[in-house]
Amino acid sequence: SKMTSQPTTHHYTTLTSSSDPRTVISQLMQLYYTTGWVSGTGGGISIRDNNTVYIAPSGVHKERVRESDIFEISLDEDCVLKKPEGDNLKISACKPLFFHAFRERNAGAVIHSHALSTLLATMTCIEKNEQNQCHEFHISQVEMIKGIKGHGFYDTLVVPVIENTAHEHELADEMLRVMRLYPKSYAILVKRHGVYIWGDSWEQCKTHAECYHYLFEAAVEMRKLGVPLVVEGQD
């Protein structure tokens, strides 16, 4: 679906009403570069249109990714349908993790962020769930929780946390395991690394990403102030 509002200028970025996945990826990369989510060539965005997955290249400065740099990949066949025009471009190392969200959760888009708030949240705002052999991030009674599909103000938002690995693709198996353990979650934090966030469409993914980032940032500040992240007497 198309954005109907007028273009929104944000620092260096203008979001237009294009619904072309390549254009959306390029514009969101520019937007989220200004927020510190995708810097130093880290982080990324992928969009699925039915069986075609659009994914940015690896090792490219995210604010400079152009429509012509985007790979097109078949989700079913896992083969490249269209290579970018640029020489020697490689597919993002995040591809196996993006594909888990597309296949397991039928996501329409996935964002991988290296935002400072996601990093700090995994260091200061998590606790171990022995049953699932997994750490979790919990927060409740913060208005922006309502921006996550299936959640209300009085719900405790739970985000699973997985351990980091030396290489991005090595996260894939643990991400899939945890994705199946937490079917209500639209995000997985990676300890001392960042977060993967998805949604049914790129618009919902964008909403989820902005709400989750707000909540991670709020949690880090709440922890500094000694404010509990989960309101007492709540399930």
PDB file of C-alpha atoms in Angstrom:
ATOM      1  CA  SER A   1       0.000   0.000   0.000  1.00  0.00           C
ATOM      2  CA  LYS A   2       1.144   3.547  -0.686  1.00  0.00           C
ATOM      3  CA  MET A   3       1.906   6.292   1.772  1.00  0.00           C
ATOM      4  CA  THR A   4      -0.762   8.935   1.216  1.00  0.00           C
ATOM      5  CA  SER A   5       0.758  11.784   3.212  1.00  0.00           C
ATOM      6  CA  GLN A   6       3.025  14.465   1.819  1.00  0.00           C
ATOM      7  CA  PRO A   7       6.764  13.691   1.770  1.00  0.00           C
ATOM      8  CA  THR A   8       8.261  14.067   5.241  1.00  0.00           C
ATOM      9  CA  THR A   9      11.657  15.746   5.413  1.00  0.00           C
ATOM     10  CA  HIS A  10      13.900  14.291   8.121  1.00  0.00           C
ATOM     11  CA  HIS A  11      17.438  15.670   8.245  1.00  0.00           C
ATOM     12  CA  TYR A  12      18.799  14.671   4.809  1.00  0.00           C
ATOM     13  CA  THR A  13      15.913  12.417   3.889  1.00  0.00           C
ATOM     14  CA  THR A  14      12.652  12.785   1.981  1.00  0.00           C
ATOM     15  CA  LEU A  15      10.232   9.861   2.094  1.00  0.00           C
ATOM     16  CA  THR A  16       8.156   9.823  -1.084  1.00  0.00           C
ATOM     17  CA  SER A  17       4.953   7.915  -1.791  1.00  0.00           C
ATOM     18  CA  SER A  18       6.711   5.193  -3.811  1.00  0.00           C
ATOM     19  CA  SER A  19       5.656   1.602  -3.159  1.00  0.00           C
ATOM     20  CA  ASP A  20       8.584   0.108  -5.121  1.00  0.00           C
ATOM     21  CA  PRO A  21      10.456  -2.038  -2.548  1.00  0.00           C
ATOM     22  CA  ARG A  22      13.829  -0.875  -3.907  1.00  0.00           C
ATOM     23  CA  THR A  23      12.889   2.758  -3.406  1.00  0.00           C
ATOM     24  CA  VAL A  24      11.471   2.088   0.055  1.00  0.00           C
ATOM     25  CA  ILE A  25      14.660   0.269   1.137  1.00  0.00           C
ATOM     26  CA  SER A  26      16.866   3.087  -0.155  1.00  0.00           C
ATOM     27  CA  GLN A  27      14.762   5.765   1.549  1.00  0.00           C
ATOM     28  CA  LEU A  28      14.475   3.913   4.871  1.00  0.00           C
ATOM     29  CA  MET A  29      18.227   3.276   4.887  1.00  0.00           C
ATOM     30  CA  GLN A  30      18.783   7.024   4.561  1.00  0.00           C
ATOM     31  CA  LEU A  31      16.206   7.755   7.256  1.00  0.00           C
ATOM     32  CA  TYR A  32      17.573   5.246   9.757  1.00  0.00           C
ATOM     33  CA  TYR A  33      21.153   6.291   9.094  1.00  0.00           C
ATOM     34  CA  THR A  34      20.188   9.653  10.592  1.00  0.00           C
ATOM     35  CA  THR A  35      18.864   7.904  13.729  1.00  0.00           C
ATOM     36  CA  GLY A  36      22.013   5.825  14.196  1.00  0.00           C
ATOM     37  CA  TRP A  37      20.310   2.501  13.511  1.00  0.00           C
ATOM     38  CA  VAL A  38      22.329   1.628  10.377  1.00  0.00           C
ATOM     39  CA  SER A  39      25.814   3.105  10.455  1.00  0.00           C
ATOM     40  CA  GLY A  40      29.337   1.939   9.683  1.00  0.00           C
ATOM     41  CA  THR A  41      27.832  -0.358   7.006  1.00  0.00           C
ATOM     42  CA  GLY A  42      26.035  -2.298   9.800  1.00  0.00           C
ATOM     43  CA  GLY A  43      22.337  -3.074   9.962  1.00  0.00           C
ATOM     44  CA  GLY A  44      19.942  -3.478   7.065  1.00  0.00           C
ATOM     45  CA  ILE A  45      16.429  -3.748   5.663  1.00  0.00           C
ATOM     46  CA  SER A  46      14.763  -6.400   3.513  1.00  0.00           C
ATOM     47  CA  ILE A  47      11.282  -6.383   1.966  1.00  0.00           C
ATOM     48  CA  ARG A  48       9.282  -9.336   0.615  1.00  0.00           C
ATOM     49  CA  ASP A  49       6.776  -8.968  -2.220  1.00  0.00           C
ATOM     50  CA  ASN A  50       5.079 -12.375  -2.477  1.00  0.00           C
ATOM     51  CA  ASN A  51       7.945 -14.734  -3.451  1.00  0.00           C
ATOM     52  CA  THR A  52      10.458 -12.004  -4.310  1.00  0.00           C
ATOM     53  CA  VAL A  53      12.781 -10.748  -1.581  1.00  0.00           C
ATOM     54  CA  TYR A  54      14.558  -7.411  -1.978  1.00  0.00           C
ATOM     55  CA  ILE A  55      17.769  -7.106   0.006  1.00  0.00           C
ATOM     56  CA  ALA A  56      20.583  -4.572   0.163  1.00  0.00           C
ATOM     57  CA  PRO A  57      24.228  -5.500  -0.441  1.00  0.00           C
ATOM     58  CA  SER A  58      26.817  -6.179   2.248  1.00  0.00           C
ATOM     59  CA  GLY A  59      29.505  -3.726   3.270  1.00  0.00           C
ATOM     60  CA  VAL A  60      27.947  -0.683   1.601  1.00  0.00           C
ATOM     61  CA  HIS A  61      27.379   2.582   3.486  1.00  0.00           C
ATOM     62  CA  LYS A  62      23.680   2.306   4.192  1.00  0.00           C
ATOM     63  CA  GLU A  63      22.840   5.956   3.552  1.00  0.00           C
ATOM     64  CA  ARG A  64      24.291   5.563   0.035  1.00  0.00           C
ATOM     65  CA  VAL A  65      22.385   2.434  -1.022  1.00  0.00           C
ATOM     66  CA  ARG A  66      20.616   3.113  -4.323  1.00  0.00           C
ATOM     67  CA  GLU A  67      17.674   1.301  -5.902  1.00  0.00           C
ATOM     68  CA  SER A  68      20.075  -0.209  -8.451  1.00  0.00           C
ATOM     69  CA  ASP A  69      22.184  -1.762  -5.640  1.00  0.00           C
ATOM     70  CA  ILE A  70      19.363  -4.015  -4.420  1.00  0.00           C
ATOM     71  CA  PHE A  71      19.400  -7.796  -4.902  1.00  0.00           C
ATOM     72  CA  GLU A  72      16.202  -9.624  -5.873  1.00  0.00           C
ATOM     73  CA  ILE A  73      16.014 -13.190  -4.537  1.00  0.00           C
ATOM     74  CA  SER A  74      13.428 -15.959  -4.864  1.00  0.00           C
ATOM     75  CA  LEU A  75      12.175 -16.929  -1.404  1.00  0.00           C
ATOM     76  CA  ASP A  76      11.157 -20.453  -2.485  1.00  0.00           C
ATOM     77  CA  GLU A  77      14.189 -21.257  -4.618  1.00  0.00           C
ATOM     78  CA  ASP A  78      16.673 -19.191  -2.564  1.00  0.00           C
ATOM     79  CA  CYS A  79      18.357 -18.089  -5.793  1.00  0.00           C
ATOM     80  CA  VAL A  80      19.249 -14.645  -7.122  1.00  0.00           C
ATOM     81  CA  LEU A  81      16.684 -13.371  -9.630  1.00  0.00           C
ATOM     82  CA  LYS A  82      18.413 -10.074 -10.311  1.00  0.00           C
ATOM     83  CA  LYS A  83      21.868  -8.846  -9.364  1.00  0.00           C
ATOM     84  CA  PRO A  84      22.686  -5.189  -8.732  1.00  0.00           C
ATOM     85  CA  GLU A  85      24.379  -3.142 -11.420  1.00  0.00           C
ATOM     86  CA  GLY A  86      27.350  -2.399  -9.143  1.00  0.00           C
ATOM     87  CA  ASP A  87      30.498  -4.495  -9.494  1.00  0.00           C
ATOM     88  CA  ASN A  88      31.465  -7.019  -6.832  1.00  0.00           C
ATOM     89  CA  LEU A  89      28.471  -6.399  -4.577  1.00  0.00           C
ATOM     90  CA  LYS A  90      27.639  -9.248  -2.190  1.00  0.00           C
ATOM     91  CA  ILE A  91      24.291 -10.073  -0.584  1.00  0.00           C
ATOM     92  CA  SER A  92      23.898  -8.851   3.007  1.00  0.00           C
ATOM     93  CA  ALA A  93      25.210 -11.278   5.634  1.00  0.00           C
ATOM     94  CA  CYS A  94      21.809 -10.848   7.340  1.00  0.00           C
ATOM     95  CA  LYS A  95      20.055 -12.808   4.569  1.00  0.00           C
ATOM     96  CA  PRO A  96      19.579 -16.125   6.479  1.00  0.00           C
ATOM     97  CA  LEU A  97      18.046 -14.221   9.410  1.00  0.00           C
ATOM     98  CA  PHE A  98      15.771 -12.171   7.179  1.00  0.00           C
ATOM     99  CA  PHE A  99      14.648 -15.396   5.479  1.00  0.00           C
ATOM    100  CA  HIS A 100      13.676 -16.958   8.831  1.00  0.00           C
ATOM    101  CA  ALA A 101      11.276 -14.061   9.443  1.00  0.00           C
ATOM    102  CA  PHE A 102       9.835 -14.368   5.927  1.00  0.00           C
ATOM    103  CA  ARG A 103       9.410 -18.153   6.048  1.00  0.00           C
ATOM    104  CA  GLU A 104       8.593 -18.776   9.705  1.00  0.00           C
ATOM    105  CA  ARG A 105       6.511 -15.667  10.426  1.00  0.00           C
ATOM    106  CA  ASN A 106       5.328 -14.715   6.934  1.00  0.00           C
ATOM    107  CA  ALA A 107       6.849 -11.270   7.450  1.00  0.00           C
ATOM    108  CA  GLY A 108       6.609  -8.627   4.753  1.00  0.00           C
ATOM    109  CA  ALA A 109       9.726  -6.774   5.877  1.00  0.00           C
ATOM    110  CA  VAL A 110      12.573  -7.028   8.380  1.00  0.00           C
ATOM    111  CA  ILE A 111      14.842  -4.361   9.855  1.00  0.00           C
ATOM    112  CA  HIS A 112      18.189  -5.130  11.475  1.00  0.00           C
ATOM    113  CA  SER A 113      19.346  -2.266  13.694  1.00  0.00           C
ATOM    114  CA  HIS A 114      22.583  -1.527  15.518  1.00  0.00           C
ATOM    115  CA  ALA A 115      21.015   1.309  17.544  1.00  0.00           C
ATOM    116  CA  LEU A 116      22.847   2.155  20.765  1.00  0.00           C
ATOM    117  CA  SER A 117      19.613   1.666  22.740  1.00  0.00           C
ATOM    118  CA  THR A 118      19.348  -1.958  21.560  1.00  0.00           C
ATOM    119  CA  LEU A 119      22.939  -2.650  22.568  1.00  0.00           C
ATOM    120  CA  LEU A 120      22.531  -1.082  26.024  1.00  0.00           C
ATOM    121  CA  ALA A 121      19.173  -2.774  26.617  1.00  0.00           C
ATOM    122  CA  THR A 122      20.820  -6.190  26.184  1.00  0.00           C
ATOM    123  CA  MET A 123      23.460  -5.254  28.765  1.00  0.00           C
ATOM    124  CA  THR A 124      21.279  -3.711  31.469  1.00  0.00           C
ATOM    125  CA  CYS A 125      17.599  -4.601  31.009  1.00  0.00           C
ATOM    126  CA  ILE A 126      17.414  -8.388  30.614  1.00  0.00           C
ATOM    127  CA  GLU A 127      16.885 -11.444  32.809  1.00  0.00           C
ATOM    128  CA  LYS A 128      17.330 -15.185  32.282  1.00  0.00           C
ATOM    129  CA  ASN A 129      14.372 -17.431  31.524  1.00  0.00           C
ATOM    130  CA  GLU A 130      15.694 -20.826  32.618  1.00  0.00           C
ATOM    131  CA  GLN A 131      12.726 -22.650  31.073  1.00  0.00           C
ATOM    132  CA  ASN A 132      13.531 -21.398  27.580  1.00  0.00           C
ATOM    133  CA  GLN A 133      17.304 -21.170  28.164  1.00  0.00           C
ATOM    134  CA  CYS A 134      17.098 -17.645  26.900  1.00  0.00           C
ATOM    135  CA  HIS A 135      17.383 -14.115  28.242  1.00  0.00           C
ATOM    136  CA  GLU A 136      14.364 -11.819  27.963  1.00  0.00           C
ATOM    137  CA  PHE A 137      13.650  -8.089  27.900  1.00  0.00           C
ATOM    138  CA  HIS A 138      10.431  -7.122  29.755  1.00  0.00           C
ATOM    139  CA  ILE A 139       8.589  -3.798  29.949  1.00  0.00           C
ATOM    140  CA  SER A 140       4.985  -2.886  30.842  1.00  0.00           C
ATOM    141  CA  GLN A 141       2.593   0.064  31.052  1.00  0.00           C
ATOM    142  CA  VAL A 142       4.371   2.260  28.528  1.00  0.00           C
ATOM    143  CA  GLU A 143       2.071   3.733  25.871  1.00  0.00           C
ATOM    144  CA  MET A 144       4.214   2.731  22.879  1.00  0.00           C
ATOM    145  CA  ILE A 145       3.678  -0.977  23.664  1.00  0.00           C
ATOM    146  CA  LYS A 146       0.324  -0.489  21.894  1.00  0.00           C
ATOM    147  CA  GLY A 147       2.236   0.017  18.633  1.00  0.00           C
ATOM    148  CA  ILE A 148       3.271  -3.653  18.611  1.00  0.00           C
ATOM    149  CA  LYS A 149       0.660  -5.926  16.991  1.00  0.00           C
ATOM    150  CA  GLY A 150      -1.273  -7.981  19.552  1.00  0.00           C
ATOM    151  CA  HIS A 151      -0.192  -5.903  22.565  1.00  0.00           C
ATOM    152  CA  GLY A 152      -1.994  -3.423  24.819  1.00  0.00           C
ATOM    153  CA  PHE A 153      -0.940  -0.917  27.465  1.00  0.00           C
ATOM    154  CA  TYR A 154      -1.405  -3.377  30.347  1.00  0.00           C
ATOM    155  CA  ASP A 155       0.446  -6.233  28.645  1.00  0.00           C
ATOM    156  CA  THR A 156       4.036  -7.021  29.552  1.00  0.00           C
ATOM    157  CA  LEU A 157       6.021  -6.858  26.327  1.00  0.00           C
ATOM    158  CA  VAL A 158       8.567  -9.690  26.181  1.00  0.00           C
ATOM    159  CA  VAL A 159      11.455  -9.708  23.698  1.00  0.00           C
ATOM    160  CA  PRO A 160      13.769 -12.734  23.597  1.00  0.00           C
ATOM    161  CA  VAL A 161      17.530 -12.169  23.588  1.00  0.00           C
ATOM    162  CA  ILE A 162      20.050 -14.446  21.891  1.00  0.00           C
ATOM    163  CA  GLU A 163      23.821 -14.576  22.335  1.00  0.00           C
ATOM    164  CA  ASN A 164      25.989 -12.885  19.731  1.00  0.00           C
ATOM    165  CA  THR A 165      28.313 -14.821  17.422  1.00  0.00           C
ATOM    166  CA  ALA A 166      31.481 -13.914  15.551  1.00  0.00           C
ATOM    167  CA  HIS A 167      29.647 -13.933  12.210  1.00  0.00           C
ATOM    168  CA  GLU A 168      26.102 -12.806  11.402  1.00  0.00           C
ATOM    169  CA  HIS A 169      25.002 -16.009   9.622  1.00  0.00           C
ATOM    170  CA  GLU A 170      25.915 -18.074  12.726  1.00  0.00           C
ATOM    171  CA  LEU A 171      22.955 -16.480  14.544  1.00  0.00           C
ATOM    172  CA  ALA A 172      20.457 -18.173  12.229  1.00  0.00           C
ATOM    173  CA  ASP A 173      19.781 -21.461  14.067  1.00  0.00           C
ATOM    174  CA  GLU A 174      19.306 -19.845  17.474  1.00  0.00           C
ATOM    175  CA  MET A 175      17.137 -17.119  15.973  1.00  0.00           C
ATOM    176  CA  LEU A 176      14.833 -19.757  14.453  1.00  0.00           C
ATOM    177  CA  ARG A 177      14.614 -21.686  17.758  1.00  0.00           C
ATOM    178  CA  VAL A 178      13.720 -18.559  19.705  1.00  0.00           C
ATOM    179  CA  MET A 179      11.328 -17.297  17.030  1.00  0.00           C
ATOM    180  CA  ARG A 180       9.310 -20.494  17.527  1.00  0.00           C
ATOM    181  CA  LEU A 181       9.397 -20.160  21.339  1.00  0.00           C
ATOM    182  CA  TYR A 182       8.046 -16.578  21.262  1.00  0.00           C
ATOM    183  CA  PRO A 183       5.282 -16.479  18.623  1.00  0.00           C
ATOM    184  CA  LYS A 184       3.882 -13.152  19.928  1.00  0.00           C
ATOM    185  CA  SER A 185       7.184 -11.317  19.557  1.00  0.00           C
ATOM    186  CA  TYR A 186       8.013  -9.302  16.453  1.00  0.00           C
ATOM    187  CA  ALA A 187      11.606  -8.734  17.577  1.00  0.00           C
ATOM    188  CA  ILE A 188      14.688 -10.631  18.695  1.00  0.00           C
ATOM    189  CA  LEU A 189      17.493  -8.825  20.482  1.00  0.00           C
ATOM    190  CA  VAL A 190      21.082  -9.963  19.949  1.00  0.00           C
ATOM    191  CA  LYS A 191      23.269  -9.440  23.012  1.00  0.00           C
ATOM    192  CA  ARG A 192      25.931  -6.738  22.622  1.00  0.00           C
ATOM    193  CA  HIS A 193      24.947  -6.398  18.972  1.00  0.00           C
ATOM    194  CA  GLY A 194      21.487  -5.108  18.030  1.00  0.00           C
ATOM    195  CA  VAL A 195      17.986  -6.259  17.106  1.00  0.00           C
ATOM    196  CA  TYR A 196      15.948  -7.874  14.327  1.00  0.00           C
ATOM    197  CA  ILE A 197      12.390  -6.522  13.971  1.00  0.00           C
ATOM    198  CA  TRP A 198       9.714  -7.541  11.462  1.00  0.00           C
ATOM    199  CA  GLY A 199       6.116  -6.902  10.469  1.00  0.00           C
ATOM    200  CA  ASP A 200       3.447  -8.129   8.069  1.00  0.00           C
ATOM    201  CA  SER A 201       4.243  -5.267   5.661  1.00  0.00           C
ATOM    202  CA  TRP A 202       7.044  -2.721   5.409  1.00  0.00           C
ATOM    203  CA  GLU A 203       4.717  -0.127   6.910  1.00  0.00           C
ATOM    204  CA  GLN A 204       3.977  -2.329   9.937  1.00  0.00           C
ATOM    205  CA  CYS A 205       7.651  -3.243  10.231  1.00  0.00           C
ATOM    206  CA  LYS A 206       8.516   0.471  10.301  1.00  0.00           C
ATOM    207  CA  THR A 207       5.905   1.080  13.009  1.00  0.00           C
ATOM    208  CA  HIS A 208       7.150  -1.874  15.056  1.00  0.00           C
ATOM    209  CA  ALA A 209      10.781  -0.788  14.684  1.00  0.00           C
ATOM    210  CA  GLU A 210      10.071   2.745  15.870  1.00  0.00           C
ATOM    211  CA  CYS A 211       7.989   1.537  18.829  1.00  0.00           C
ATOM    212  CA  TYR A 212      10.495  -1.126  19.896  1.00  0.00           C
ATOM    213  CA  HIS A 213      13.369   1.358  19.691  1.00  0.00           C
ATOM    214  CA  TYR A 214      11.411   3.840  21.797  1.00  0.00           C
ATOM    215  CA  LEU A 215      10.800   1.113  24.395  1.00  0.00           C
ATOM    216  CA  PHE A 216      14.457   0.019  24.484  1.00  0.00           C
ATOM    217  CA  GLU A 217      15.549   3.640  24.891  1.00  0.00           C
ATOM    218  CA  ALA A 218      12.945   4.220  27.614  1.00  0.00           C
ATOM    219  CA  ALA A 219      14.050   1.065  29.441  1.00  0.00           C
ATOM    220  CA  VAL A 220      17.701   2.127  29.496  1.00  0.00           C
ATOM    221  CA  GLU A 221      16.719   5.531  30.921  1.00  0.00           C
ATOM    222  CA  MET A 222      14.300   3.960  33.432  1.00  0.00           C
ATOM    223  CA  ARG A 223      17.053   1.640  34.631  1.00  0.00           C
ATOM    224  CA  LYS A 224      19.374   4.640  35.155  1.00  0.00           C
ATOM    225  CA  LEU A 225      16.694   6.332  37.252  1.00  0.00           C
ATOM    226  CA  GLY A 226      15.930   3.211  39.280  1.00  0.00           C
ATOM    227  CA  VAL A 227      12.406   2.921  37.880  1.00  0.00           C
ATOM    228  CA  PRO A 228      11.183  -0.700  37.513  1.00  0.00           C
ATOM    229  CA  LEU A 229      10.530  -1.755  33.925  1.00  0.00           C
ATOM    230  CA  VAL A 230       7.524  -3.886  34.870  1.00  0.00           C
ATOM    231  CA  VAL A 231       4.793  -2.443  37.092  1.00  0.00           C
ATOM    232  CA  GLU A 232       4.381  -4.412  40.358  1.00  0.00           C
ATOM    233  CA  GLY A 233       1.414  -6.741  40.722  1.00  0.00           C
ATOM    234  CA  GLN A 234       1.263  -7.475  37.022  1.00  0.00           C
ATOM    235  CA  ASP A 235       1.452 -10.892  35.381  1.00  0.00           C
TER     236      ASP A 235
END
